[in-house]
XYZ file of C-alpha atoms in Angstrom:
128
model
C 96.075 182.291 -68.344
C 95.728 179.397 -66.257
C 97.109 179.410 -62.518
C 97.339 176.610 -59.832
C 98.160 177.413 -56.166
C 98.287 174.549 -53.555
C 97.884 174.927 -50.046
C 97.474 172.960 -47.233
C 100.580 170.966 -46.768
C 102.907 170.333 -43.751
C 104.229 168.600 -41.311
C 102.050 165.414 -39.205
C 102.835 162.200 -37.575
C 101.592 158.478 -38.860
C 98.070 158.021 -38.362
C 97.507 161.778 -38.857
C 95.351 163.769 -41.514
C 96.172 166.935 -43.650
C 94.280 168.437 -46.543
C 95.604 169.757 -49.441
C 93.771 172.299 -51.828
C 94.277 173.355 -55.147
C 92.898 176.579 -56.127
C 92.987 176.876 -60.070
C 92.432 180.406 -61.786
C 91.747 180.582 -65.498
C 90.836 177.184 -66.089
C 87.231 176.593 -66.631
C 87.059 173.723 -69.352
C 84.155 171.292 -68.633
C 86.320 168.767 -70.468
C 89.394 169.580 -68.720
C 91.250 166.915 -65.957
C 92.687 168.084 -62.770
C 95.147 166.003 -60.699
C 97.677 165.450 -57.680
C 100.837 164.190 -58.041
C 103.822 163.760 -55.683
C 107.632 163.256 -55.753
C 110.264 162.489 -54.065
C 113.745 163.334 -54.409
C 115.465 160.688 -56.317
C 112.561 159.110 -57.449
C 109.629 159.245 -60.084
C 107.032 161.103 -60.042
C 103.813 159.933 -58.838
C 100.192 160.602 -59.994
C 98.179 160.035 -56.680
C 94.854 160.969 -58.262
C 93.139 162.404 -61.444
C 89.452 164.087 -61.823
C 87.576 164.997 -64.276
C 86.242 168.353 -63.933
C 82.403 167.303 -65.481
C 82.245 163.872 -63.432
C 83.353 160.263 -64.591
C 85.642 157.986 -63.226
C 88.181 159.169 -60.697
C 91.987 157.538 -60.320
C 93.539 156.980 -57.085
C 96.795 155.655 -57.224
C 96.892 151.869 -55.811
C 98.765 153.480 -52.618
C 96.285 155.655 -51.660
C 93.091 154.147 -52.133
C 91.234 153.870 -49.232
C 92.828 157.161 -47.469
C 92.693 159.716 -49.815
C 89.554 161.406 -51.001
C 88.992 164.219 -53.543
C 86.814 166.876 -53.321
C 85.659 169.132 -56.268
C 84.418 172.394 -56.686
C 83.557 173.370 -60.158
C 82.152 176.761 -59.173
C 85.295 177.488 -57.122
C 87.992 175.496 -59.519
C 89.049 173.714 -56.576
C 90.369 170.151 -56.260
C 90.656 169.286 -52.544
C 92.804 166.350 -51.672
C 91.522 165.189 -47.928
C 95.020 162.461 -46.859
C 94.074 160.493 -43.845
C 96.021 157.751 -41.887
C 98.951 159.135 -43.598
C 102.011 156.993 -43.343
C 106.111 158.008 -43.807
C 105.966 156.767 -47.530
C 103.082 159.535 -47.943
C 106.214 162.104 -47.448
C 106.562 164.332 -50.653
C 106.529 167.335 -52.890
C 102.677 167.329 -53.813
C 101.870 169.105 -57.101
C 98.361 170.142 -58.580
C 98.221 169.993 -62.228
C 95.590 170.892 -64.566
C 95.036 169.550 -68.133
C 95.258 167.898 -70.537
C 92.035 170.192 -72.002
C 89.535 168.355 -74.440
C 89.932 164.635 -74.170
C 87.778 162.341 -72.899
C 87.283 161.386 -69.007
C 88.909 157.731 -69.727
C 92.039 160.263 -70.846
C 92.000 161.554 -67.362
C 91.406 158.375 -65.574
C 94.006 156.276 -67.742
C 97.072 159.548 -67.156
C 97.742 158.354 -71.124
C 98.504 162.294 -71.572
C 100.641 165.061 -69.529
C 98.795 167.631 -67.400
C 99.401 171.215 -68.779
C 99.899 173.239 -66.247
C 101.356 172.405 -62.906
C 101.743 174.257 -59.343
C 104.901 174.989 -57.217
C 103.680 172.538 -55.191
C 103.616 171.992 -51.550
C 105.666 169.702 -49.242
C 104.006 167.232 -46.933
C 106.340 165.556 -44.207
C 104.689 162.230 -42.089
C 107.137 161.548 -39.595
C 107.194 157.678 -37.477
């Protein structure tokens, strides 16, 4: 059974940094995708970053390019999201997501298929 546990959310002032961590237990496929999404109540969910477990291209949303960076540790099954120069518009609930499994890195990068597993989310609040 796959379980995703996020940690590291919190409140920070604009310009500050936070690091989110996603621990994925039971998710070991080399052809799997790990992602971070975020959602604000009343708005559509936004895919922030996606990374293929065995390497390849990493997807970053345009809104976070140059500010957010992922760090992947396949041995520990973690996907960390370092968020720098945070802006009030980054305020959201952030979710770790795993899957799909068995597809190419292009499918992971493009976001063509929905993730299979979701974490409970961690809140990030950025004040101006």
